[in-house]
mmCIF file of C-alpha atoms in Angstrom:
data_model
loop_
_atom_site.group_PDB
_atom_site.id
_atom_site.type_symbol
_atom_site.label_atom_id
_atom_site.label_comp_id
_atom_site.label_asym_id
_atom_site.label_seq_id
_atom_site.Cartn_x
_atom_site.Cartn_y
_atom_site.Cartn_z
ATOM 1 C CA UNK Y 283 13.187 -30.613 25.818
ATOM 2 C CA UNK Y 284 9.320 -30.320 24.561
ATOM 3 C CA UNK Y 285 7.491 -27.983 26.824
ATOM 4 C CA UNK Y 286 4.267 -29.564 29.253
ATOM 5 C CA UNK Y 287 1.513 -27.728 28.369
ATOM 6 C CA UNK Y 288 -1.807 -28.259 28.908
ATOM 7 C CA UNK Y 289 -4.346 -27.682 26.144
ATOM 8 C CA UNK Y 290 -4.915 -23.724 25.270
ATOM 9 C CA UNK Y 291 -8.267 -23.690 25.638
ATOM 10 C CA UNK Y 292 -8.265 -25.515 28.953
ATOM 11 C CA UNK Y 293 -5.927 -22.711 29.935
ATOM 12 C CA UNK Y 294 -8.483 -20.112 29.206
ATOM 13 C CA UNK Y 295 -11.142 -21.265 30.337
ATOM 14 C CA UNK Y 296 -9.519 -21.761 33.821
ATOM 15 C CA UNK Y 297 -8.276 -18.268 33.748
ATOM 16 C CA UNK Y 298 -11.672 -16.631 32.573
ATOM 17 C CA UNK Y 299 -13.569 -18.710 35.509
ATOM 18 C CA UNK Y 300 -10.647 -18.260 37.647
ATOM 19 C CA UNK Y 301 -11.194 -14.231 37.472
ATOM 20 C CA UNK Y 302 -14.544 -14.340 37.582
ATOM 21 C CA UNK Y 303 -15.520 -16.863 39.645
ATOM 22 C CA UNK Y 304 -17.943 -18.023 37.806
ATOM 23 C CA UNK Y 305 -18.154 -20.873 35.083
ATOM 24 C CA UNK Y 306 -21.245 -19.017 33.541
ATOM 25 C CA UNK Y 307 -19.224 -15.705 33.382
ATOM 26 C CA UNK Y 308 -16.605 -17.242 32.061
ATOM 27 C CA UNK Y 309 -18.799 -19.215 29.192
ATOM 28 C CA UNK Y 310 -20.803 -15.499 28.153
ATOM 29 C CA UNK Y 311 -16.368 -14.059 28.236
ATOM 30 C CA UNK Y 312 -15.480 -17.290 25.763
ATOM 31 C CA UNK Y 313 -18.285 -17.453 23.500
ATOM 32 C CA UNK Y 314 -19.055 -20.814 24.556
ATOM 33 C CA UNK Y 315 -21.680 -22.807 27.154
ATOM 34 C CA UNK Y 316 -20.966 -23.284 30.813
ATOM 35 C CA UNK Y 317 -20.403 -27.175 30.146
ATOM 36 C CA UNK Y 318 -18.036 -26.766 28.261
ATOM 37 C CA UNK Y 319 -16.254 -24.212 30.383
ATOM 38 C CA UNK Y 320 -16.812 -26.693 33.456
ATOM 39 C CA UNK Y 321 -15.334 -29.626 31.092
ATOM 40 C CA UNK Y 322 -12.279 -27.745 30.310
ATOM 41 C CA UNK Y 323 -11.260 -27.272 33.994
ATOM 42 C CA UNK Y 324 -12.209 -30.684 35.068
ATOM 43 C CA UNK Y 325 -10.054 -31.958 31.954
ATOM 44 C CA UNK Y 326 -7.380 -29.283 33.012
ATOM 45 C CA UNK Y 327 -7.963 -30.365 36.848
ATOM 46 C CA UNK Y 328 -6.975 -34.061 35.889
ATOM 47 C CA UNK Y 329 -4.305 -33.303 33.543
ATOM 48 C CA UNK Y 330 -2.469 -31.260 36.947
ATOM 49 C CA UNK Y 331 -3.718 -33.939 39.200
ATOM 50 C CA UNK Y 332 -5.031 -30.753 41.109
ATOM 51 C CA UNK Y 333 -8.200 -29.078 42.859
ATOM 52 C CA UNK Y 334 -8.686 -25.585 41.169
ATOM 53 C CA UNK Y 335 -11.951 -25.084 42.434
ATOM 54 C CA UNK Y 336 -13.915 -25.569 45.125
ATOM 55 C CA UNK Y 337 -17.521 -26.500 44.351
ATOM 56 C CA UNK Y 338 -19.463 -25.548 47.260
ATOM 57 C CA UNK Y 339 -23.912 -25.476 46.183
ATOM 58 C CA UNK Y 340 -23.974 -22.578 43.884
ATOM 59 C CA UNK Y 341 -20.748 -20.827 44.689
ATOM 60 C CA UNK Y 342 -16.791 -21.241 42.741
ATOM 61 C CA UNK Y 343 -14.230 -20.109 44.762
ATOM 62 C CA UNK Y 344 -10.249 -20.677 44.200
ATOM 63 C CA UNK Y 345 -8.290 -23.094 46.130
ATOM 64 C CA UNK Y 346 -4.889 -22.634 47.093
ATOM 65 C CA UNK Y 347 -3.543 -24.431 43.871
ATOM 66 C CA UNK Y 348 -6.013 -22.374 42.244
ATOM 67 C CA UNK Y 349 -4.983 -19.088 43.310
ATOM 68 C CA UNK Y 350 -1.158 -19.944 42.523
ATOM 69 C CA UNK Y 351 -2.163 -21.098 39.079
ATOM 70 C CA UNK Y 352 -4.180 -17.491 38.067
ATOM 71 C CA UNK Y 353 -1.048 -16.142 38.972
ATOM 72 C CA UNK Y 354 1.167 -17.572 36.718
ATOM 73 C CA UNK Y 355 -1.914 -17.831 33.487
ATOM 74 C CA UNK Y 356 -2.328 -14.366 34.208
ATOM 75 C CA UNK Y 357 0.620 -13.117 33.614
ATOM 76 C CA UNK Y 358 1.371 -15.457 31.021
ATOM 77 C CA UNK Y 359 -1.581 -15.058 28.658
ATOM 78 C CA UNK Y 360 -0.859 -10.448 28.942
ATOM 79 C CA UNK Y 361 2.476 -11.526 27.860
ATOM 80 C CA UNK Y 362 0.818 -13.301 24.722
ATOM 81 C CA UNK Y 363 -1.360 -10.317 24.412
ATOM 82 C CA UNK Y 364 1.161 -7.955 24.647
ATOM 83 C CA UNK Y 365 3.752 -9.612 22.210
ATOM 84 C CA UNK Y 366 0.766 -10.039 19.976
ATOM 85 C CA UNK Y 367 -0.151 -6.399 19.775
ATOM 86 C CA UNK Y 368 3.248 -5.622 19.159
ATOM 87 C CA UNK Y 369 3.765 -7.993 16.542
ATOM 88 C CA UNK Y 370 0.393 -6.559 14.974
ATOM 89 C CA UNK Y 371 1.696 -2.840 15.346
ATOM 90 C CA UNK Y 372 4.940 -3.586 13.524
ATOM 91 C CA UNK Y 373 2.833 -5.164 10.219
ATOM 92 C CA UNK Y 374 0.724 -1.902 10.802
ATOM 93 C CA UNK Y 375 2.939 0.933 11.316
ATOM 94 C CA UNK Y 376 6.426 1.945 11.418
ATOM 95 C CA UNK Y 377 8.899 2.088 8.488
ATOM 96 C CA UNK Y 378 7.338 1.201 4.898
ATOM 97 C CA UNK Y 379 10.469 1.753 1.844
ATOM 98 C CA UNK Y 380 8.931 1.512 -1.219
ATOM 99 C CA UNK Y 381 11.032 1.487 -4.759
ATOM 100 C CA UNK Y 382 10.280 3.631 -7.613
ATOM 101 C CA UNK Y 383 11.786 5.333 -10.391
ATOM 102 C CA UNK Y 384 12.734 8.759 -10.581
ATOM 103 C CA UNK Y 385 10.404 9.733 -13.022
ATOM 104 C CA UNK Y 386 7.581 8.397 -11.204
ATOM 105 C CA UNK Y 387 8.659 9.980 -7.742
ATOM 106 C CA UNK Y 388 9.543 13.380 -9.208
ATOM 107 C CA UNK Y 389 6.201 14.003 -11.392
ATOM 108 C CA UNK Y 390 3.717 12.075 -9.402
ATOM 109 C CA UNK Y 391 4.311 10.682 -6.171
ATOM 110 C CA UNK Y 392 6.616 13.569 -4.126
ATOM 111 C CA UNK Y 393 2.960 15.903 -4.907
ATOM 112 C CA UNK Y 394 0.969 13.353 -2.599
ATOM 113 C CA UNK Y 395 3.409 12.694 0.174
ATOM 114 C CA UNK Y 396 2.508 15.195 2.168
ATOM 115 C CA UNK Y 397 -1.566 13.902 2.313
ATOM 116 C CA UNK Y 398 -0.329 10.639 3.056
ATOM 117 C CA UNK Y 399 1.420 11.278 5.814
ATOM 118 C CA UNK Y 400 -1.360 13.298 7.379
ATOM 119 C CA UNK Y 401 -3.317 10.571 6.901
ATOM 120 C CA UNK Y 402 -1.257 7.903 8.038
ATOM 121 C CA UNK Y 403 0.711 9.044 10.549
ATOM 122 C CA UNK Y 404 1.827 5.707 12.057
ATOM 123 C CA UNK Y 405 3.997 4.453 8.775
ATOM 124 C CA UNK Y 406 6.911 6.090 8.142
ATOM 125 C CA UNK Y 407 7.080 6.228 4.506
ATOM 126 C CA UNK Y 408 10.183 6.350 2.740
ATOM 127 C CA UNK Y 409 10.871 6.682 -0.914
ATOM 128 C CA UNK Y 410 13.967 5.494 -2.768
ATOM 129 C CA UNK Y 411 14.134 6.499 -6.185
ATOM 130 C CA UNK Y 412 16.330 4.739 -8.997
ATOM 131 C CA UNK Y 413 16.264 3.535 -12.529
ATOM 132 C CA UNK Y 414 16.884 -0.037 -11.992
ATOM 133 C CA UNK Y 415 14.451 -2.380 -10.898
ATOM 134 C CA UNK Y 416 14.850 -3.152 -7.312
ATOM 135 C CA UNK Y 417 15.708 -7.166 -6.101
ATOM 136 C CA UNK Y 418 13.238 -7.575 -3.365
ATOM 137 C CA UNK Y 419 15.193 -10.733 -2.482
ATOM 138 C CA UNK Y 420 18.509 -8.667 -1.319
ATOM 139 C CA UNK Y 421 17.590 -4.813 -0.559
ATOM 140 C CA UNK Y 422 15.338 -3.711 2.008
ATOM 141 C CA UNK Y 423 12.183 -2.796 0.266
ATOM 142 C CA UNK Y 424 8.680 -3.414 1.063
ATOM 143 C CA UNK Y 425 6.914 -2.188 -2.382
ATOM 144 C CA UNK Y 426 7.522 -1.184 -5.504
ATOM 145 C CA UNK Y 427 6.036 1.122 -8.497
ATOM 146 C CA UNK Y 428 6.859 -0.560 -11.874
ATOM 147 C CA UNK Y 429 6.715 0.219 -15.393
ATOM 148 C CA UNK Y 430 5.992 -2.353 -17.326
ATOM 149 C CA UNK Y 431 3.758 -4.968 -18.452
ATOM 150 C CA UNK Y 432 2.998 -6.408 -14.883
ATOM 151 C CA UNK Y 433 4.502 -9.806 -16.087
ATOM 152 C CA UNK Y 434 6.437 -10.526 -13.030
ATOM 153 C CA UNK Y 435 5.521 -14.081 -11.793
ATOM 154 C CA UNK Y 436 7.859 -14.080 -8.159
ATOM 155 C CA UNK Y 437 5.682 -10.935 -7.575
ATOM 156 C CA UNK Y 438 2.057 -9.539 -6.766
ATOM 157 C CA UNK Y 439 1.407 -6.903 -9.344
ATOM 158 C CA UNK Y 440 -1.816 -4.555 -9.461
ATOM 159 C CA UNK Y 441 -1.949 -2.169 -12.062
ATOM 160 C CA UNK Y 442 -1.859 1.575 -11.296
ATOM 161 C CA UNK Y 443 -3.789 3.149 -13.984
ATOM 162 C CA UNK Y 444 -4.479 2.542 -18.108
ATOM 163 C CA UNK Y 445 -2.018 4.843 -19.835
ATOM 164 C CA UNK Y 446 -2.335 6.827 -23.123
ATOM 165 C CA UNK Y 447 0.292 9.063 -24.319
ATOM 166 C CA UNK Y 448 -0.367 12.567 -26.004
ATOM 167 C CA UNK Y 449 1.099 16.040 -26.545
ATOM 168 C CA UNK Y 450 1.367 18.364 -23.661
ATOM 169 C CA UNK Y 451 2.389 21.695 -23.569
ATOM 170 C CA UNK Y 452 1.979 25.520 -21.407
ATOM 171 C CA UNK Y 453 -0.944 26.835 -21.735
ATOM 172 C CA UNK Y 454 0.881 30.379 -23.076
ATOM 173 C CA UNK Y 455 1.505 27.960 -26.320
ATOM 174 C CA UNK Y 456 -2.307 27.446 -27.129
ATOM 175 C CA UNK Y 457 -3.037 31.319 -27.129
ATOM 176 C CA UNK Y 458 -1.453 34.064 -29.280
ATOM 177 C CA UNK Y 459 -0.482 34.423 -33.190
ATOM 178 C CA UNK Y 460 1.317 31.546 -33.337
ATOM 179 C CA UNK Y 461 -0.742 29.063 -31.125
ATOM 180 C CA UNK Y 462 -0.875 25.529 -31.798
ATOM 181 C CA UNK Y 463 -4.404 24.424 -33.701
ATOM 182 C CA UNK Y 464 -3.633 21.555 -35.585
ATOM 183 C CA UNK Y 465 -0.931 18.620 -35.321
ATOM 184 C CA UNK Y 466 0.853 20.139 -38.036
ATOM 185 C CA UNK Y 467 1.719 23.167 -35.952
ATOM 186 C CA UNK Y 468 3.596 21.053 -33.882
ATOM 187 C CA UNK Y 469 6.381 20.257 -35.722
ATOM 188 C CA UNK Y 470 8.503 23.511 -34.843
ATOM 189 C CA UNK Y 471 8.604 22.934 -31.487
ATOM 190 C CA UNK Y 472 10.465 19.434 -30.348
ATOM 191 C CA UNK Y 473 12.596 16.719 -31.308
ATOM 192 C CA UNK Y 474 10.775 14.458 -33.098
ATOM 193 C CA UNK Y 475 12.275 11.001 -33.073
ATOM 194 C CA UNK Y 476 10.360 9.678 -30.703
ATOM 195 C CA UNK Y 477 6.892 10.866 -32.025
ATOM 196 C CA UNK Y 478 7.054 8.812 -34.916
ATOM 197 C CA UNK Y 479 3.744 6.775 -33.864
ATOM 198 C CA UNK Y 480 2.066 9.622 -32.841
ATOM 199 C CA UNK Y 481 2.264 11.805 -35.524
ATOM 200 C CA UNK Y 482 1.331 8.921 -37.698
ATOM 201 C CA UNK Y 483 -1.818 8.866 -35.639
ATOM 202 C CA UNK Y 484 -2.603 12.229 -36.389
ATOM 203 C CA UNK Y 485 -1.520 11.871 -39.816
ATOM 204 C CA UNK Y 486 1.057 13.971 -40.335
ATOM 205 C CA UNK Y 487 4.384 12.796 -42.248
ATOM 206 C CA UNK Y 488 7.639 13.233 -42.670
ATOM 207 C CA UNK Y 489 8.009 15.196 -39.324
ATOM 208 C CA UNK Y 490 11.778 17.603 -38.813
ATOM 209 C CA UNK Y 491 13.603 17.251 -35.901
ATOM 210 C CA UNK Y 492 13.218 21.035 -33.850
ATOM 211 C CA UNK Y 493 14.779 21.872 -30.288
ATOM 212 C CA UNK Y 494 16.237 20.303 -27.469
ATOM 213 C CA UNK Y 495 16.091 17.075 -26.689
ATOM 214 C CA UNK Y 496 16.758 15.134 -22.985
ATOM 215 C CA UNK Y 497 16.818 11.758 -22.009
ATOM 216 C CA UNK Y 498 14.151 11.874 -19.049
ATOM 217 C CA UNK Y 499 10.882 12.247 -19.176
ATOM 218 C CA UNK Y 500 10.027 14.514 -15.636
ATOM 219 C CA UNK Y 501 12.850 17.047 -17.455
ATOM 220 C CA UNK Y 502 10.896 16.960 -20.749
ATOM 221 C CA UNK Y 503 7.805 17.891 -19.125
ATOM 222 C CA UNK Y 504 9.367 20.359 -16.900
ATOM 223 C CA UNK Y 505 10.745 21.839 -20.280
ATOM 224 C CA UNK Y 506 7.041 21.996 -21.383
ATOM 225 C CA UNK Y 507 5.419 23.772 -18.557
ATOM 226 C CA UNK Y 508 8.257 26.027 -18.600
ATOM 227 C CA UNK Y 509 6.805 26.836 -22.523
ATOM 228 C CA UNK Y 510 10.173 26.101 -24.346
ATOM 229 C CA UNK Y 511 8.768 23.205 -26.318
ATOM 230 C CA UNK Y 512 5.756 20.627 -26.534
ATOM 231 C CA UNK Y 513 6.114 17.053 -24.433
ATOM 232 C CA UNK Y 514 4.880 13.879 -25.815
ATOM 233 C CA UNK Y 515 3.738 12.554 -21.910
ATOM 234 C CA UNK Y 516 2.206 9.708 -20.353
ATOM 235 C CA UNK Y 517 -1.064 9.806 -18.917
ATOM 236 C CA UNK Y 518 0.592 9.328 -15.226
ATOM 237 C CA UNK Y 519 3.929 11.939 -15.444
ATOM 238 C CA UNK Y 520 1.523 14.803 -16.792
ATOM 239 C CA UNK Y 521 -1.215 14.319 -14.601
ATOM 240 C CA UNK Y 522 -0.566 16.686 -11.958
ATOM 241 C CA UNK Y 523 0.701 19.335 -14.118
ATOM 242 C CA UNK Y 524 -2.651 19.012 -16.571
ATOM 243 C CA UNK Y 525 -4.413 19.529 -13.164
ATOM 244 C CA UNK Y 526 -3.482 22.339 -11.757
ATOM 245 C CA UNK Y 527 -3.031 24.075 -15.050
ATOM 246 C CA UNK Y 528 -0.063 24.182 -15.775
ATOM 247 C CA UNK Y 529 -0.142 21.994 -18.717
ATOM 248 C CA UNK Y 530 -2.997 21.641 -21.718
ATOM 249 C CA UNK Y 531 -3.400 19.221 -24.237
ATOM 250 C CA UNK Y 532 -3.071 21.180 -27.504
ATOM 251 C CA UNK Y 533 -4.506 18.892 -30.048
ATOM 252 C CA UNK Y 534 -6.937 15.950 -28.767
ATOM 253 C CA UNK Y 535 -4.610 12.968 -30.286
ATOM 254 C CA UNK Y 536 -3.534 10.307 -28.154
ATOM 255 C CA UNK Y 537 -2.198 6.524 -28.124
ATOM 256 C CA UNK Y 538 -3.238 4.024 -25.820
ATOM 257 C CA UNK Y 539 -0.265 1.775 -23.998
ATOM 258 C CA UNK Y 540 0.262 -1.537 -23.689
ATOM 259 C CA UNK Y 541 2.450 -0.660 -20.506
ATOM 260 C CA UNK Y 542 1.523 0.859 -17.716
ATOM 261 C CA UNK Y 543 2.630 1.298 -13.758
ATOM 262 C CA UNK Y 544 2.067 -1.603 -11.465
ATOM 263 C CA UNK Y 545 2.483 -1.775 -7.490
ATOM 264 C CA UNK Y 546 4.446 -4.441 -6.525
ATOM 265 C CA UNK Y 547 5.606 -6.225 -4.030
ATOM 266 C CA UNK Y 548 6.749 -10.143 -2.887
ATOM 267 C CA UNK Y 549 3.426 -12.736 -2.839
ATOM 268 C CA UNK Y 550 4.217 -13.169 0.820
ATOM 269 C CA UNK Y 551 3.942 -9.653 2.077
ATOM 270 C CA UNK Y 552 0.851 -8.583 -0.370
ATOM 271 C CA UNK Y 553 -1.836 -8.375 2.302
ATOM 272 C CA UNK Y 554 0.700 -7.066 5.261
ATOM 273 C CA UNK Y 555 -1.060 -4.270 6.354
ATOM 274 C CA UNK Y 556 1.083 -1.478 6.165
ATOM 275 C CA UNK Y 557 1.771 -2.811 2.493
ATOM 276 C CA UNK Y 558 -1.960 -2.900 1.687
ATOM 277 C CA UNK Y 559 -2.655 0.696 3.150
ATOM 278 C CA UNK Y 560 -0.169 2.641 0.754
ATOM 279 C CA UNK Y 561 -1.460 -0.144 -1.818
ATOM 280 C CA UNK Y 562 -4.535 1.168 -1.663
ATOM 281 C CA UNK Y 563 -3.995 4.691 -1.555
ATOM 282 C CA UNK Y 564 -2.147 4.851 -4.432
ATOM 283 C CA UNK Y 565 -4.986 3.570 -6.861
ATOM 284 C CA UNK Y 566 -7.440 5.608 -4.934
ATOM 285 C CA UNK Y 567 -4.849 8.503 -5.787
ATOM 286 C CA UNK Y 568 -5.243 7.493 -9.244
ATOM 287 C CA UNK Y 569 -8.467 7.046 -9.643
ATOM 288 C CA UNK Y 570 -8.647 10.522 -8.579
ATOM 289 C CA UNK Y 571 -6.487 11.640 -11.270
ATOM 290 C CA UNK Y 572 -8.879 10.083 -13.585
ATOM 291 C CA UNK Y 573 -12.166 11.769 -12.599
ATOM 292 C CA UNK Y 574 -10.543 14.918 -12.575
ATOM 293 C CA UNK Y 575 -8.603 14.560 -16.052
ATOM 294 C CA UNK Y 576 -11.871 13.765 -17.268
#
C-alpha cells in the first residue's frame, strides 16, 4: 500500500511553527517568508481536514490536534536526521580497503601510513597488497593504486605522479677508489638485460651482464641501498629511499615513462568521501615527493 503523506515541506513548516509558535520564527528557521510558512499549514490544515492552530490577534498557539501532531513530526523528522547522519558518517569514516601491488605498498605507501592515520583517525584504512589487478565488481575494495596507462574506461582513474626511470644506488658506491663517475662505470655492478634503453640513452653499448638478478623491483632496490649493486628504479619505488639518503643518483641519466600509477576506483563511488580523502592525500603525498626530489 502507498503511504499518505502530506507534502515535506508542509510538514516542516508545521513543525518549525509548531515549536516555536510563531509563523515568523518559523519563516527566519526555513529560509523562507512568513506567507509562505502560513500557506504551508493552511494547505497542510486542509489536506488533514484539521485545526493546528489557533489564530487568536497576534498570538499562535497549538490546538489539541496540533499538539498530537508535533508529537509524532517530531519524532519523525530526528529519526530522518539521525538515519541521515549515520548514513553520512558511514561514506565518511569507517573501513576504507584499498588494492595495490606489493611493490607499491612495500616502497612507498607502508612509509606514510602512519601520518595518515594520525590524520584521519575516523577511516580505518586497510591495505591489501597483490600482483593482480583487483575486480572491483566481486572483491570488497573501495580504491585502487594502478600501474599502467590509466586506460580503464569502467573506472575513474587520476594519475599519481609522471614517472622517469634512472640508476640508483648507496651512497658508499659514489665515494671511494672505485666510485661510479660515468655510465660506463656501471656496467660491473648489475644485470643488465633490462637496461638496454637506458644505457642506450647514455650511450654506452654492448653492456655485460654482472651480479644478481631478482624478479621484483622493492627487492632490487633494497639490494641497492644495501650497496651490493646499482637499481635501475622508478621515480615512485625510489622516492623515499633518495629522500632520506639512503639512495643517490650516480649519473644524471634518466627516461621518461609512458606509464605511470593511477588511483582508481568504480565511477560511482569517485566522490564518496572517505574515497576522495585518501584520494587526495595520496597526490598531495606525491606532490611532496616531487618538491623534495627536486
Amino acid at each position: 500500500m502507498p503511504r499518505r503523506l502530506p507534502p515535506l515541506n508542509a510538514l516542516k513548516a508545521f513543525e518549525a511553527a509548531a515549536r516555536s509558535e510563531s509563523f515568523t520564527r518559523a519563516a527566519e528557521e526555513l529560509h523562507v517568508t512568513q506567507g509562505a510558512v502560513s500557506h504551508q499549514v493552511k494547505a497542510l490544515e486542509a489536506t488533514l481536514g484539521l485545526k493546528l492552530f489557533n489564530r487568536e490577534r497576534q498570538r499562535l498557539t497549538l490546538t489539541e490536534a496540533g499538539r498530537d501532531y508535533l508529537a509524532v513530526m517530531r519524532d519523525a523528522l530526528d529519526r530522518i536526521a539521525l538515519g541521515t547522519e549515520r548514513l553520512v558518517q558511514r561514506q565518511t569514516s569507517g573501513v576504507l580497503t584499498v588494492s595495490t601491488s606489493p611493490d607499491f605498498a612495500a616502497k612507498w605507501l607502508v612509509y606514510r601510513l602512519g601520518r595518515f592515520a594520525e590524520s584521519h583517525p575516523e577511516i580505518d584504512l586497510r591495505v591489501s597488497a597483490t600482483a593482480p589487478h583487483v575486480d572491483f565488481a566481486r572483491e570488497d575494495v573501495d580504491l585502487a593504486v594502478r600501474h599502467g596507462d590509466g586506460k580503464w574506461p569502467a573506472l575513474d582513474a587520476v594519475r599519481l605522479c609522471s614517472e622517469r626511470l634512472f640508476p640508483v644506488c648507496s651512497p658508499k658506491l659514489v665515494s671511494g677508489r672505485n666510485r661510479i663517475k660515468t655510465p660506463a662505470d656501471l656496467l660491473k655492478f648489475n644485470d643488465w638485460t633490462t637496461w638496454t634503453r637506458w644505457f642506450e640513452a647514455a650511450g654506452v653499448s654492448d653492456p655485460v651482464a654482472h651480479g644478481p638478478s631478482v624478479n621484483q623491483a622493492s627487492m632490487l632496490i633494497d639490494l641497492a641501498v644495501d650497496g651490493q649493486g646499482v637499481a635501475l628504479a622508478r621515480t615512485v619505488l625510489a622516492a623515499w629511499d633518495l629522500i632520506n639518503g639512503r639512495l643517490v643518483r650516480p649519473v644524471d641519466v634518466s627516461l621518461r615513462m609512458s606509464n605511470t600509477y593511477w588511483i582508481v576506483c568504480p565511477k560511482v563511488n569517485a566522490n564518496l568521501p572517505k574515497i576522495a580523502t585518501f584520494r587526495n592525500w595520496l597526490l598531495a603525498e606525491a606532490a611532496d615527493d616531487a618538491l623534495r626530489l627536486k
